[in-house]
Each structure stands twice: as structure tokens, then as C-alpha cells.
PDB file of C-alpha atoms in Angstrom:
ATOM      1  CA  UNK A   1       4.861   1.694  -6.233  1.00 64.00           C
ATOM      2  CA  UNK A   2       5.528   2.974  -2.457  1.00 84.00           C
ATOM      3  CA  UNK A   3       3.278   1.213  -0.037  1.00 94.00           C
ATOM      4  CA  UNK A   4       1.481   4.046   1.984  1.00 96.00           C
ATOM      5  CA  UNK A   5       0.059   2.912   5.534  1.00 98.00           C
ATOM      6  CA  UNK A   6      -3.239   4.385   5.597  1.00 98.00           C
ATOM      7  CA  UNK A   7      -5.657   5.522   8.776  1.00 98.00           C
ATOM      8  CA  UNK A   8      -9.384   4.940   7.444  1.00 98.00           C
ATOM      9  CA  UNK A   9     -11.355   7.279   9.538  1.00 98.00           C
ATOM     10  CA  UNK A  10     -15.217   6.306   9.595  1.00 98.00           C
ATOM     11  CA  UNK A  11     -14.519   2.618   8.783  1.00 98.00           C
ATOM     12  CA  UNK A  12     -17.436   0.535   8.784  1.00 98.00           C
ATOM     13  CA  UNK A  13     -18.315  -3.335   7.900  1.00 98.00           C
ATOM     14  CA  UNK A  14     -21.444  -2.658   6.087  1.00 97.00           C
ATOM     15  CA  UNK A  15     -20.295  -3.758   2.819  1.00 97.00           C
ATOM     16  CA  UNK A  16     -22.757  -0.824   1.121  1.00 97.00           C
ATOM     17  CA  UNK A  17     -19.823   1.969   2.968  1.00 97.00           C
ATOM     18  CA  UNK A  18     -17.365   3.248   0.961  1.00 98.00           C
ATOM     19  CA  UNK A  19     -15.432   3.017   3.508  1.00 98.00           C
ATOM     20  CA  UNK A  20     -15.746  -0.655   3.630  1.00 98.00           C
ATOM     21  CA  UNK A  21     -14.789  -0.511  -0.039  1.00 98.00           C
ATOM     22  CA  UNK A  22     -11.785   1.826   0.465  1.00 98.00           C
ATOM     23  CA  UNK A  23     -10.224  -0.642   3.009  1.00 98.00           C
ATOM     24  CA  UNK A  24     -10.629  -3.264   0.512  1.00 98.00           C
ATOM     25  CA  UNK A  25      -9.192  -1.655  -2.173  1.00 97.00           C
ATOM     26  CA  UNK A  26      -6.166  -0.182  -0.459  1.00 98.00           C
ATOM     27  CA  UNK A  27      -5.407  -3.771   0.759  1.00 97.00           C
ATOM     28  CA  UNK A  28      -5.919  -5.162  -1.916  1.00 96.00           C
ATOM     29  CA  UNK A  29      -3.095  -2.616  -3.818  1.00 96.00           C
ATOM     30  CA  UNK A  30      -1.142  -3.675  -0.596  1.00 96.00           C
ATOM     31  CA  UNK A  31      -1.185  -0.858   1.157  1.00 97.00           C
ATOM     32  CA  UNK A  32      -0.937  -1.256   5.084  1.00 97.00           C
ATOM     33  CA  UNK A  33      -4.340  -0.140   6.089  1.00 98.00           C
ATOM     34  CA  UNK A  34      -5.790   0.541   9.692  1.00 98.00           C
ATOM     35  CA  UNK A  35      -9.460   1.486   9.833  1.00 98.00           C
ATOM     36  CA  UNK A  36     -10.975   3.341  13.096  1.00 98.00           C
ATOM     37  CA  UNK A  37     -14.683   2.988  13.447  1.00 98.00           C
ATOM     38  CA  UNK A  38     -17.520   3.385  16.284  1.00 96.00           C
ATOM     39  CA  UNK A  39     -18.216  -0.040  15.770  1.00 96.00           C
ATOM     40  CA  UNK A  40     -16.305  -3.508  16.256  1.00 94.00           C
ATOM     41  CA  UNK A  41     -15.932  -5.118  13.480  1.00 97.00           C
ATOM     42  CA  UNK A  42     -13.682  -6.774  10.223  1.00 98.00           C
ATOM     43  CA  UNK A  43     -13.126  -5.721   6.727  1.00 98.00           C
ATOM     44  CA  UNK A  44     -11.651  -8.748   5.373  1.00 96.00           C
ATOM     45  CA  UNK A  45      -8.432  -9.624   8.036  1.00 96.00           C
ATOM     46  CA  UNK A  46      -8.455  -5.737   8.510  1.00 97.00           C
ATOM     47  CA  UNK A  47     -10.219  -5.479  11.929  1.00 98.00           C
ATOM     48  CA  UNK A  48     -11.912  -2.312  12.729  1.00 98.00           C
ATOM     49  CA  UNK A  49     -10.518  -0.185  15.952  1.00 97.00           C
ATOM     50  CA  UNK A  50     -12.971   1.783  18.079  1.00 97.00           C
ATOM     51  CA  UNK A  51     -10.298   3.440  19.994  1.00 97.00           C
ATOM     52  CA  UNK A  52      -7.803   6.168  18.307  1.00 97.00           C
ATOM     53  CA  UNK A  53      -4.530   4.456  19.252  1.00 95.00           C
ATOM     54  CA  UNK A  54      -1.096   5.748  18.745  1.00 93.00           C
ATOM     55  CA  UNK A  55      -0.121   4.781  15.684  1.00 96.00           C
ATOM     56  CA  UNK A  56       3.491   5.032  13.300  1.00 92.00           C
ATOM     57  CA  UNK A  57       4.363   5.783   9.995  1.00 95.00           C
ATOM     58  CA  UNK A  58       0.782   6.976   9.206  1.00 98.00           C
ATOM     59  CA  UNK A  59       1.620   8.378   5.459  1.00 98.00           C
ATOM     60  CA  UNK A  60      -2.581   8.759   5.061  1.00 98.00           C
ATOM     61  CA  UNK A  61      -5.632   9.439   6.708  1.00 98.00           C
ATOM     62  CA  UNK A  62      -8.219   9.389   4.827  1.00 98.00           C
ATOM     63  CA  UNK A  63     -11.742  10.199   5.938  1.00 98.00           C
ATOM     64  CA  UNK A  64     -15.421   8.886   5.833  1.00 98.00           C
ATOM     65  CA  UNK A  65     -17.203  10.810   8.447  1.00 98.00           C
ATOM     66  CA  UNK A  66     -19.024  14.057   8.466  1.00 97.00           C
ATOM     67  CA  UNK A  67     -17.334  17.401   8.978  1.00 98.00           C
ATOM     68  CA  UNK A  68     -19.685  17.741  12.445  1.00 97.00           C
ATOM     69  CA  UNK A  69     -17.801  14.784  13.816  1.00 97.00           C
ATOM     70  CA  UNK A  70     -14.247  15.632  12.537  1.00 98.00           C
ATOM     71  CA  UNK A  71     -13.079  18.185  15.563  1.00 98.00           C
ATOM     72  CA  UNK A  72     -13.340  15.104  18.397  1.00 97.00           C
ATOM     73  CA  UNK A  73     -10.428  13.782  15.913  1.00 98.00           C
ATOM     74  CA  UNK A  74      -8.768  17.218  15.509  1.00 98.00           C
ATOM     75  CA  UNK A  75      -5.845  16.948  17.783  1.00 98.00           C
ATOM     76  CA  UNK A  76      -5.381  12.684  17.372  1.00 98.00           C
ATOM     77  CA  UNK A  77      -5.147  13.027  13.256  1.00 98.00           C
ATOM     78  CA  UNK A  78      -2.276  15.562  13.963  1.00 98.00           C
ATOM     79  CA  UNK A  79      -0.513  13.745  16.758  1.00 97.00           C
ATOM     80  CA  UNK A  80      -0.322  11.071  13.901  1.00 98.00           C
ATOM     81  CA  UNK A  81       1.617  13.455  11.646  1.00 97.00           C
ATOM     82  CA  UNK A  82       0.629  12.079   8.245  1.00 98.00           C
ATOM     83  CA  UNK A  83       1.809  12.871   5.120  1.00 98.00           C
ATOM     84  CA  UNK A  84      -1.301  13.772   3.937  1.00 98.00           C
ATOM     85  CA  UNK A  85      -5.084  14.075   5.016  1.00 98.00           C
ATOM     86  CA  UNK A  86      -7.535  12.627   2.007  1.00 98.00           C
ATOM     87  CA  UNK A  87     -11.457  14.647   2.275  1.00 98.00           C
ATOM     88  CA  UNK A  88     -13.677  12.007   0.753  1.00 98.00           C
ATOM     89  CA  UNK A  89     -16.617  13.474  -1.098  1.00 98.00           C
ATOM     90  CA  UNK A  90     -18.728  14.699   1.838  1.00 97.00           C
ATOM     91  CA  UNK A  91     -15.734  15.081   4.186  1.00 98.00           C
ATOM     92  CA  UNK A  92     -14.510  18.399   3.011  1.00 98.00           C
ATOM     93  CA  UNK A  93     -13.902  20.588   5.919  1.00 98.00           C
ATOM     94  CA  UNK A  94     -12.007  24.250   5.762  1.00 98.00           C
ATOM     95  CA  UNK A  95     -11.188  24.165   9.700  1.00 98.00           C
ATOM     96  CA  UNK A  96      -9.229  21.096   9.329  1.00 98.00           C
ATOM     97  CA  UNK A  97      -7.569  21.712   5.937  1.00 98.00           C
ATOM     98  CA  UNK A  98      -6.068  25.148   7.609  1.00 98.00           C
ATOM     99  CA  UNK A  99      -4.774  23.004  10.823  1.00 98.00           C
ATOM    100  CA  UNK A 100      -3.370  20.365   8.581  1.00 98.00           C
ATOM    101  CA  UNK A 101      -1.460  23.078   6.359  1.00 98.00           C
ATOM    102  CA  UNK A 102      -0.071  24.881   9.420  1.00 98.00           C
ATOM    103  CA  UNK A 103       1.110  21.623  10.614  1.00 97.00           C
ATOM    104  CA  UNK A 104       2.638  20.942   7.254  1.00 98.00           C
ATOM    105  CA  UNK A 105       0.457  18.335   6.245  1.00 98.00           C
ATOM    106  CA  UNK A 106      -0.790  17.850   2.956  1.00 98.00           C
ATOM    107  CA  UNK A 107      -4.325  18.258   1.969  1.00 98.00           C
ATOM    108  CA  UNK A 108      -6.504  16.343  -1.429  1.00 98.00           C
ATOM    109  CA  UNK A 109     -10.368  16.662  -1.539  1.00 98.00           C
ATOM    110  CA  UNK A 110     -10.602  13.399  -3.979  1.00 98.00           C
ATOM    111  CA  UNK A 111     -12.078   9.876  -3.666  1.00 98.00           C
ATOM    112  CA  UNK A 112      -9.945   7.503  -1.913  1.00 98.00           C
ATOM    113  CA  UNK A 113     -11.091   4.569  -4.457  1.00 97.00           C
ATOM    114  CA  UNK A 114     -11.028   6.862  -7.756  1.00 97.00           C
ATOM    115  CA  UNK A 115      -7.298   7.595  -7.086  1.00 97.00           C
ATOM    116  CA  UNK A 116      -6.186   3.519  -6.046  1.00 96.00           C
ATOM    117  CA  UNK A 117      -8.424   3.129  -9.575  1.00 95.00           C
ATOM    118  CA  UNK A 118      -6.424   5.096 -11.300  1.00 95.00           C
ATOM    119  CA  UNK A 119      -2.880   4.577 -10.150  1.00 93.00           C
ATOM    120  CA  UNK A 120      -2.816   8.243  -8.554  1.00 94.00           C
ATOM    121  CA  UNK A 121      -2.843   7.005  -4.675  1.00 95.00           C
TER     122      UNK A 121
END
């Protein structure tokens, strides 16, 4: 299986977060993870950025904060020029989705930790 480095946008280290979970998991399936918070922190060894640094080979982002807060990350998520922009239940956001396709980005509305579960990530 290809190892995807993967932005988590919205990461927190309240164990209750699915994001919290997310960076576990995707670690755990060895997947190079970074996770960008408000908040300094640690998931695991996985420490939690509060600033949105330039960043390479980004394959995912996958996001965990509301569609409200997603334009301050507008222009850095497509700087980053993923492969592909993962809307976590709660996340979905049509504004975005259009930007992403024009900049040929792929878009999936699904659960970050239903598709590591089922071998679809």
C-alpha cells in the first residue's frame, strides 16, 4: 500500500476528537501525518502545529473544522497542492470543493477513519 503524507486540518489532543483519532489511525497504517491545530499540543509523537507552514509532498488534507473557518485556509490548502482534499462529516463545503476542482485537486466527502478501516484510504 502507498504511504500518503497527510495534512490533518482541525487537529486536536482531546482524545474524544476525531481528529485526534484520525491522526492515530493514519499513523498507525504508517502514513506520514502532520496535524495543524489552534492549540499546542501531541497526538502520540505526532506534535500538533499552530502555524500553516510550507509543507511537501502533501498527497492529503483532510479536514476537521467547520465550513465557517475553512476560507482563512483557502489559499494555504492550495499552495500545498494535494492530491486530494478529504470533507469529514461536518466539513462539507461547495466553495472549496469548486476551488479544489479548478485547481485540479481531487475532492471525497467520506470519513477519514471509515476509509483507513476499510482499506479504501
Amino acid at each position: 500500500m502507498q504511504k500518503k503524507k497527510t495534512l490533518v486540518i482541525g487537529a486536536s489532543a482531546n482524545p474524544t476528537r476525531y481528529s485526534y483519532l484520525a491522526v492515530q489511525k493514519l499513523s498507525a497504517h504508517q502514513h506520514p501525518v502532520v496535524a495543524l491545530g489552534i492549540k499546542n499540543g501531541a497526538i502520540g509523537t505526532t506534535v500538533i502545529e499552530t502555524e500553516k507552514k510550507l509543507l511537501n509532498d502533501i498527497d492529503t488534507v483532510t479536514l476537521y473544522i467547520n465550513p465557517s473557518l475553512q476560507p482563512a485556509y483557502y489559499d494555504y490548502i492550495l499552495s500545498l497542492h494535494p492530491n486530494r482534499i478529504i470533507f469529514n462529516p461536518g466539513t462539507e463545503n461547495e466553495e472549496l470543493q469548486a476551488l479544489a476542482h479548478k485547481n485540479n485537486i481531487a475532492t471525497q466527502e467520506a470519513c477519514t477513519l471509515v476509509l483507513l478501516s476499510t482499506g479504501q484510504y
